[in-house]
Every structure is written in C-alpha cells, then in structure tokens.
Amino acid sequence: MRLTLPPPSGRSNLPILPVFMPFAGCPHRCLFCAQTRQTGQPVGTVQEALARLDHQLHERERAGNGPVEVAFYGGTFTCLPFNEQQDCLRAVDRWREKRMVLAVRCSTRPDAVQPDRLNALRGLGLDLVELGVQTFADETLHFANRGYTGEMAE
C-alpha cells in the first residue's frame, strides 16, 4: 500500500521553527549524524524540547511575529514511543488555535514509516513527513551504518 499525502498548499513561504531533538528515537548512530554539533542542542528529553518550543512560541507571540510551521528534527520521529509523538503534536494544538502554528512536519527514516502510523499522526495534526535518505547505494548505506538498504528507502 502506498500512502500519498498532498503537499501543503499555500504555505511555501511560511518560516520553519525547528525543534531539535538530537538522536531521539534513533535506532542507529550512523556516519551522517553529528546532531549535537549540527544543532547546538544537547541530547535531552522530548519534554525538554517541547518546553523550549513553547518558550519560543511565547516569545514570537509577544514580539508580534507571524505564524510558523513547526518542524521536529534531529531524531527519528516515527521511532519515538507513540505517546511521545502524540505529546509533540498536542504541544502545538493551542498554538494552532491561536494561528501561531499553521503546519507541523517531522523528519524520519524511510524504514520507519508505516501507513497506519502515518494516518494516525495525520489525524493528530502532522502535515508533512521528510524522509532522511542520503543515498540509495547499498554499500554506502552499509558502511555508514544506516540500518536499511537502498531498496527499503525507495
């Protein structure tokens, strides 16, 4: 079964507010990952990342800044325990009601997407899933310790 989500419409210029959760949900430490260096964020809990997000949204609101798209990055979102995925999406609900958040996206691995889970997340407000596919070359994926093959990614 192939799940196809329509692209977000009318939001191409919406600023992205990233929520970095280094290594959260990651089943592997691959060669491509240096998440704490890349993001400047320490490894912490999902709840700590959500507290930072809430603070950033409060500050944006107080400053009179416009709406954003929230992006959960730096981990494998769909490999998090489902209750933590729900916590992330529920954390933006009140900001959606205030029109401070207009969309939510996440990044994940190509071997960590299942149609039933994606449909459940969509029902909770997830708008877009970015797949982290650095290459389809099996040998490179093996040596980089990605944990999946090019065929799985495709």
Coordinates of N, CA and C in Angstrom, one line a residue:
M1 N 0.8 -1.2 0.0 CA 0.0 0.0 0.0 C 0.9 1.2 0.0
R2 N 0.6 2.2 -0.9 CA 1.4 3.4 -0.9 C 0.5 4.5 -0.4
L3 N 1.1 5.2 0.6 CA 0.4 6.4 1.2 C 0.9 7.6 0.5
T4 N 0.0 8.4 0.0 CA 0.4 9.7 -0.6 C -0.3 10.8 0.1
L5 N 0.5 11.7 0.6 CA -0.1 12.9 1.3 C 0.0 14.1 0.3
P6 N -1.0 14.9 0.2 CA -0.9 16.0 -0.7 C 0.1 17.0 -0.1
P7 N 0.8 17.8 -1.0 CA 1.7 18.8 -0.5 C 0.9 19.9 0.2
P8 N 1.6 20.5 1.2 CA 0.9 21.6 1.9 C 0.7 22.7 0.9
S9 N -0.5 23.2 0.9 CA -0.9 24.2 -0.1 C -0.8 25.6 0.6
G10 N -0.3 26.6 -0.2 CA -0.3 28.0 0.3 C 0.6 28.3 1.4
R11 N 1.6 27.4 1.7 CA 2.5 27.7 2.9 C 3.9 27.7 2.4
S12 N 4.2 27.9 1.2 CA 5.5 27.8 0.7 C 6.5 28.8 1.3
N13 N 6.0 29.9 1.8 CA 6.8 31.0 2.3 C 6.7 31.0 3.9
L14 N 6.1 30.1 4.5 CA 6.0 30.1 5.9 C 7.3 29.7 6.6
P15 N 7.7 30.5 7.5 CA 9.0 30.2 8.2 C 8.9 28.9 9.0
I16 N 10.0 28.2 9.0 CA 10.0 26.9 9.8 C 10.7 27.2 11.1
L17 N 10.0 26.8 12.2 CA 10.6 26.9 13.6 C 11.0 25.4 13.9
P18 N 12.3 25.2 13.9 CA 12.8 23.8 14.1 C 12.8 23.5 15.6
V19 N 12.4 22.3 15.9 CA 12.5 21.7 17.3 C 13.5 20.6 17.2
F20 N 14.7 20.8 17.6 CA 15.8 19.8 17.5 C 15.7 18.9 18.7
M21 N 15.7 17.6 18.4 CA 15.7 16.6 19.4 C 16.8 15.5 19.0
P22 N 18.1 15.9 19.3 CA 19.2 15.1 18.8 C 19.0 13.6 19.2
F23 N 19.1 12.7 18.3 CA 19.1 11.3 18.4 C 17.8 10.7 19.0
A24 N 16.8 11.5 19.3 CA 15.5 11.0 19.9 C 14.9 10.0 18.9
G25 N 14.7 8.8 19.4 CA 14.1 7.7 18.6 C 15.0 7.0 17.6
C26 N 16.3 7.5 17.5 CA 17.2 6.9 16.5 C 17.6 5.5 16.9
P27 N 17.5 4.5 16.0 CA 17.9 3.2 16.3 C 19.4 2.9 16.0
H28 N 20.0 3.8 15.3 CA 21.4 3.7 14.9 C 22.1 5.0 15.1
R29 N 23.4 4.9 15.2 CA 24.3 6.1 15.2 C 25.1 6.0 13.9
C30 N 24.6 6.6 12.8 CA 25.2 6.5 11.5 C 26.3 7.5 11.3
L31 N 27.0 7.3 10.3 CA 28.1 8.2 9.9 C 27.7 9.6 9.6
F32 N 26.4 9.8 9.1 CA 25.9 11.1 8.7 C 25.6 11.9 9.9
C33 N 25.5 11.3 11.1 CA 24.9 12.1 12.3 C 26.0 12.7 13.1
A34 N 25.9 13.9 13.4 CA 26.7 14.7 14.4 C 25.7 15.7 14.9
Q35 N 24.5 15.2 15.4 CA 23.4 16.1 15.6 C 23.6 17.1 16.7
T36 N 24.4 16.8 17.7 CA 24.6 17.8 18.8 C 25.5 19.0 18.2
R37 N 26.4 18.6 17.4 CA 27.3 19.6 16.7 C 26.5 20.5 15.7
Q38 N 25.7 19.8 14.9 CA 24.9 20.4 13.8 C 23.9 21.4 14.4
T39 N 23.2 21.0 15.5 CA 22.1 21.8 16.0 C 22.5 22.7 17.2
G40 N 23.6 22.4 17.8 CA 23.9 23.2 19.0 C 23.0 22.8 20.2
Q41 N 22.2 21.8 20.1 CA 21.3 21.4 21.1 C 21.8 20.1 21.8
P42 N 21.8 20.1 23.1 CA 22.2 18.9 23.8 C 21.2 17.7 23.7
V43 N 21.7 16.5 23.9 CA 20.8 15.4 23.9 C 20.0 15.6 25.2
G44 N 18.7 15.5 25.0 CA 17.8 15.7 26.2 C 16.5 14.9 26.0
T45 N 15.5 15.2 26.8 CA 14.2 14.6 26.6 C 13.3 15.3 25.6
V46 N 12.3 14.6 25.2 CA 11.3 15.2 24.3 C 10.6 16.3 25.1
Q47 N 10.4 16.1 26.4 CA 9.7 17.1 27.2 C 10.5 18.4 27.3
E48 N 11.8 18.3 27.3 CA 12.7 19.5 27.4 C 12.6 20.2 26.0
A49 N 12.6 19.5 24.9 CA 12.5 20.1 23.6 C 11.1 20.8 23.5
L50 N 10.1 20.2 24.0 CA 8.7 20.8 23.9 C 8.7 22.1 24.8
A51 N 9.4 22.1 25.9 CA 9.4 23.3 26.8 C 10.1 24.4 26.0
R52 N 11.2 24.1 25.3 CA 11.9 25.1 24.5 C 11.0 25.6 23.4
L53 N 10.3 24.7 22.8 CA 9.3 25.1 21.7 C 8.3 26.1 22.3
D54 N 7.7 25.7 23.4 CA 6.6 26.6 24.0 C 7.2 28.0 24.3
H55 N 8.4 28.0 24.8 CA 9.0 29.3 25.1 C 9.3 30.1 23.9
Q56 N 9.7 29.5 22.8 CA 10.0 30.2 21.5 C 8.7 30.7 21.0
L57 N 7.6 29.9 21.1 CA 6.3 30.4 20.5 C 5.8 31.5 21.4
H58 N 5.9 31.5 22.7 CA 5.5 32.6 23.6 C 6.3 33.9 23.2
E59 N 7.6 33.7 22.9 CA 8.4 34.9 22.6 C 8.0 35.5 21.2
R60 N 7.7 34.6 20.2 CA 7.2 35.0 18.9 C 5.9 35.8 19.1
E61 N 5.0 35.2 19.9 CA 3.7 35.9 20.1 C 3.9 37.2 20.7
R62 N 4.7 37.3 21.8 CA 4.9 38.5 22.5 C 5.5 39.6 21.6
A63 N 6.4 39.2 20.7 CA 7.0 40.1 19.7 C 6.1 40.5 18.6
G64 N 5.0 39.8 18.5 CA 4.1 40.1 17.4 C 4.5 39.5 16.0
N65 N 5.3 38.5 16.1 CA 5.8 37.8 14.9 C 4.6 36.9 14.3
G66 N 4.7 36.7 13.1 CA 3.7 35.9 12.4 C 3.8 34.4 12.6
P67 N 2.9 33.7 12.0 CA 2.8 32.2 12.2 C 4.0 31.5 11.6
V68 N 4.2 30.2 12.0 CA 5.3 29.4 11.6 C 4.8 28.0 11.3
E69 N 5.6 27.2 10.7 CA 5.5 25.8 10.6 C 6.5 25.2 11.6
V70 N 6.0 24.3 12.4 CA 6.9 23.7 13.4 C 7.4 22.4 12.8
A71 N 8.8 22.2 12.9 CA 9.4 21.0 12.4 C 10.2 20.3 13.5
F72 N 9.8 19.0 13.6 CA 10.5 18.2 14.6 C 11.7 17.5 13.9
Y73 N 12.9 17.9 14.2 CA 14.1 17.4 13.5 C 15.1 16.8 14.5
G74 N 16.1 16.2 14.0 CA 17.3 15.8 14.8 C 17.1 14.4 15.4
G75 N 16.1 13.7 15.1 CA 15.9 12.3 15.6 C 15.1 11.6 14.5
T76 N 14.5 10.5 15.0 CA 13.7 9.7 14.1 C 12.3 9.7 14.7
F77 N 11.5 10.7 14.3 CA 10.3 11.0 14.9 C 9.4 9.8 15.0
T78 N 9.2 9.0 13.9 CA 8.3 7.9 13.9 C 8.8 6.7 14.7
C79 N 10.0 6.7 15.2 CA 10.6 5.7 16.1 C 10.4 6.0 17.6
L80 N 10.0 7.3 17.8 CA 9.7 7.6 19.2 C 8.6 6.8 19.7
P81 N 8.5 6.5 21.0 CA 7.3 5.9 21.5 C 6.0 6.7 21.1
F82 N 5.0 6.0 20.7 CA 3.8 6.7 20.2 C 3.3 7.8 21.1
N83 N 3.4 7.6 22.4 CA 2.9 8.6 23.4 C 3.7 9.9 23.3
E84 N 5.0 9.8 22.9 CA 5.9 11.0 22.8 C 5.6 11.7 21.4
Q85 N 5.2 10.9 20.4 CA 4.8 11.5 19.1 C 3.5 12.3 19.4
Q86 N 2.6 11.7 20.1 CA 1.4 12.4 20.5 C 1.6 13.7 21.3
D87 N 2.5 13.6 22.2 CA 2.9 14.8 23.1 C 3.4 15.9 22.2
C88 N 4.2 15.6 21.2 CA 4.8 16.6 20.3 C 3.7 17.3 19.5
L89 N 2.8 16.5 19.0 CA 1.7 17.1 18.2 C 0.7 17.8 19.0
R90 N 0.4 17.3 20.2 CA -0.5 18.0 21.1 C 0.1 19.3 21.7
A91 N 1.4 19.4 21.7 CA 2.1 20.6 22.2 C 1.8 21.8 21.4
V92 N 1.5 21.6 20.1 CA 1.3 22.7 19.2 C -0.2 23.0 19.0
D93 N -1.1 22.2 19.6 CA -2.5 22.4 19.4 C -3.0 23.8 19.8
R94 N -2.6 24.2 21.0 CA -3.1 25.5 21.4 C -2.5 26.7 20.6
W95 N -1.3 26.4 20.0 CA -0.7 27.4 19.2 C -1.4 27.4 17.8
R96 N -1.9 26.3 17.4 CA -2.7 26.2 16.1 C -4.0 27.0 16.3
E97 N -4.6 26.8 17.5 CA -5.8 27.6 17.8 C -5.6 29.1 17.7
K98 N -4.4 29.5 18.1 CA -4.1 30.9 18.1 C -3.6 31.4 16.7
R99 N -3.5 30.4 15.8 CA -2.9 30.7 14.5 C -1.5 31.1 14.5
M100 N -0.7 30.7 15.5 CA 0.7 30.9 15.6 C 1.5 29.8 14.9
V101 N 0.8 28.6 14.8 CA 1.4 27.5 14.1 C 0.3 27.1 13.0
L102 N 0.8 27.0 11.8 CA -0.1 26.7 10.7 C 0.1 25.3 10.1
A103 N 1.3 24.7 10.4 CA 1.6 23.4 9.9 C 2.7 22.8 10.8
V104 N 2.7 21.4 10.7 CA 3.7 20.7 11.5 C 4.3 19.6 10.6
R105 N 5.6 19.5 10.7 CA 6.3 18.5 9.9 C 7.3 17.7 10.8
C106 N 7.8 16.6 10.3 CA 8.8 15.9 11.1 C 9.8 15.2 10.1
S107 N 10.9 14.8 10.6 CA 11.8 14.0 9.8 C 11.9 12.6 10.4
T108 N 12.1 11.7 9.5 CA 12.2 10.3 9.9 C 13.0 9.5 8.9
R109 N 13.2 8.2 9.2 CA 13.9 7.3 8.4 C 12.9 6.6 7.4
P110 N 13.4 6.2 6.2 CA 12.5 5.5 5.3 C 12.0 4.2 5.7
D111 N 12.8 3.5 6.6 CA 12.3 2.2 7.1 C 11.5 2.3 8.4
A112 N 11.1 3.6 8.7 CA 10.3 3.8 10.0 C 9.0 4.4 9.7
V113 N 8.5 4.2 8.5 CA 7.1 4.7 8.1 C 6.2 3.6 7.8
Q114 N 5.1 3.6 8.5 CA 4.0 2.6 8.2 C 2.8 3.4 7.9
P115 N 2.0 3.0 6.9 CA 0.8 3.8 6.6 C -0.2 4.0 7.7
D116 N -0.4 3.0 8.5 CA -1.3 3.1 9.6 C -0.8 4.2 10.7
R117 N 0.5 4.2 10.9 CA 1.0 5.1 11.9 C 1.0 6.5 11.3
L118 N 1.3 6.7 10.0 CA 1.3 8.0 9.4 C -0.2 8.5 9.4
N119 N -1.1 7.7 9.1 CA -2.5 8.1 9.1 C -2.9 8.6 10.5
A120 N -2.5 7.9 11.6 CA -2.8 8.3 12.9 C -2.1 9.6 13.2
L121 N -0.9 9.8 12.8 CA -0.2 11.1 13.0 C -0.9 12.2 12.3
R122 N -1.3 11.9 11.1 CA -2.0 12.9 10.3 C -3.3 13.4 11.0
G123 N -4.0 12.4 11.6 CA -5.2 12.7 12.4 C -4.9 13.6 13.6
L124 N -3.6 13.5 14.1 CA -3.2 14.3 15.2 C -2.6 15.7 14.8
G125 N -2.6 15.9 13.5 CA -2.1 17.2 13.0 C -0.8 17.3 12.3
L126 N -0.2 16.1 12.0 CA 1.1 16.1 11.3 C 0.7 16.4 9.8
D127 N 1.4 17.4 9.2 CA 1.1 17.7 7.8 C 2.1 17.2 6.8
L128 N 3.4 17.0 7.2 CA 4.4 16.6 6.2 C 5.4 15.8 6.9
V129 N 5.9 14.8 6.2 CA 7.0 13.9 6.7 C 8.2 14.0 5.7
E130 N 9.3 14.3 6.2 CA 10.5 14.4 5.4 C 11.3 13.1 5.7
L131 N 11.7 12.4 4.6 CA 12.5 11.2 4.8 C 14.0 11.5 4.6
G132 N 14.7 11.0 5.6 CA 16.2 11.2 5.5 C 16.8 10.1 4.7
V133 N 17.0 10.4 3.4 CA 17.6 9.4 2.5 C 18.8 10.1 1.9
Q134 N 20.0 9.7 2.4 CA 21.2 10.3 2.0 C 21.7 9.7 0.7
T135 N 21.4 8.4 0.5 CA 21.8 7.7 -0.7 C 21.0 6.4 -0.9
F136 N 21.0 5.9 -2.1 CA 20.3 4.6 -2.3 C 21.3 3.5 -2.6
A137 N 22.6 3.8 -2.5 CA 23.7 2.9 -2.7 C 23.9 2.0 -1.5
D138 N 23.6 0.7 -1.7 CA 23.6 -0.2 -0.5 C 25.0 -0.3 0.2
E139 N 26.0 -0.3 -0.6 CA 27.4 -0.3 0.1 C 27.6 0.9 1.0
T140 N 27.3 2.0 0.4 CA 27.4 3.3 1.2 C 26.5 3.2 2.5
L141 N 25.3 2.8 2.3 CA 24.4 2.7 3.4 C 24.9 1.7 4.5
H142 N 25.5 0.6 4.0 CA 26.0 -0.3 5.0 C 27.2 0.3 5.8
F143 N 28.2 0.9 5.1 CA 29.3 1.4 5.7 C 29.0 2.6 6.6
A144 N 27.9 3.3 6.3 CA 27.5 4.5 7.1 C 26.7 4.0 8.3
N145 N 26.3 2.8 8.3 CA 25.5 2.2 9.4 C 24.1 2.8 9.5
R146 N 23.5 3.0 8.3 CA 22.1 3.5 8.3 C 21.1 2.5 8.7
G147 N 21.4 1.2 8.5 CA 20.4 0.2 9.0 C 19.3 -0.2 8.0
Y148 N 19.4 0.3 6.8 CA 18.4 -0.1 5.8 C 19.1 -0.1 4.4
T149 N 18.4 -0.7 3.4 CA 19.0 -0.8 2.1 C 18.4 0.3 1.2
G150 N 19.0 0.4 0.0 CA 18.5 1.4 -1.0 C 17.1 1.0 -1.4
E151 N 16.9 -0.3 -1.5 CA 15.5 -0.8 -1.9 C 14.5 -0.4 -0.8
M152 N 14.9 -0.6 0.4 CA 13.9 -0.2 1.5 C 13.6 1.3 1.5
A153 N 14.7 2.1 1.2 CA 14.5 3.6 1.1 C 13.5 3.9 -0.1
E154 N 13.7 3.2 -1.2 CA 12.9 3.5 -2.4 C 11.4 3.1 -2.1

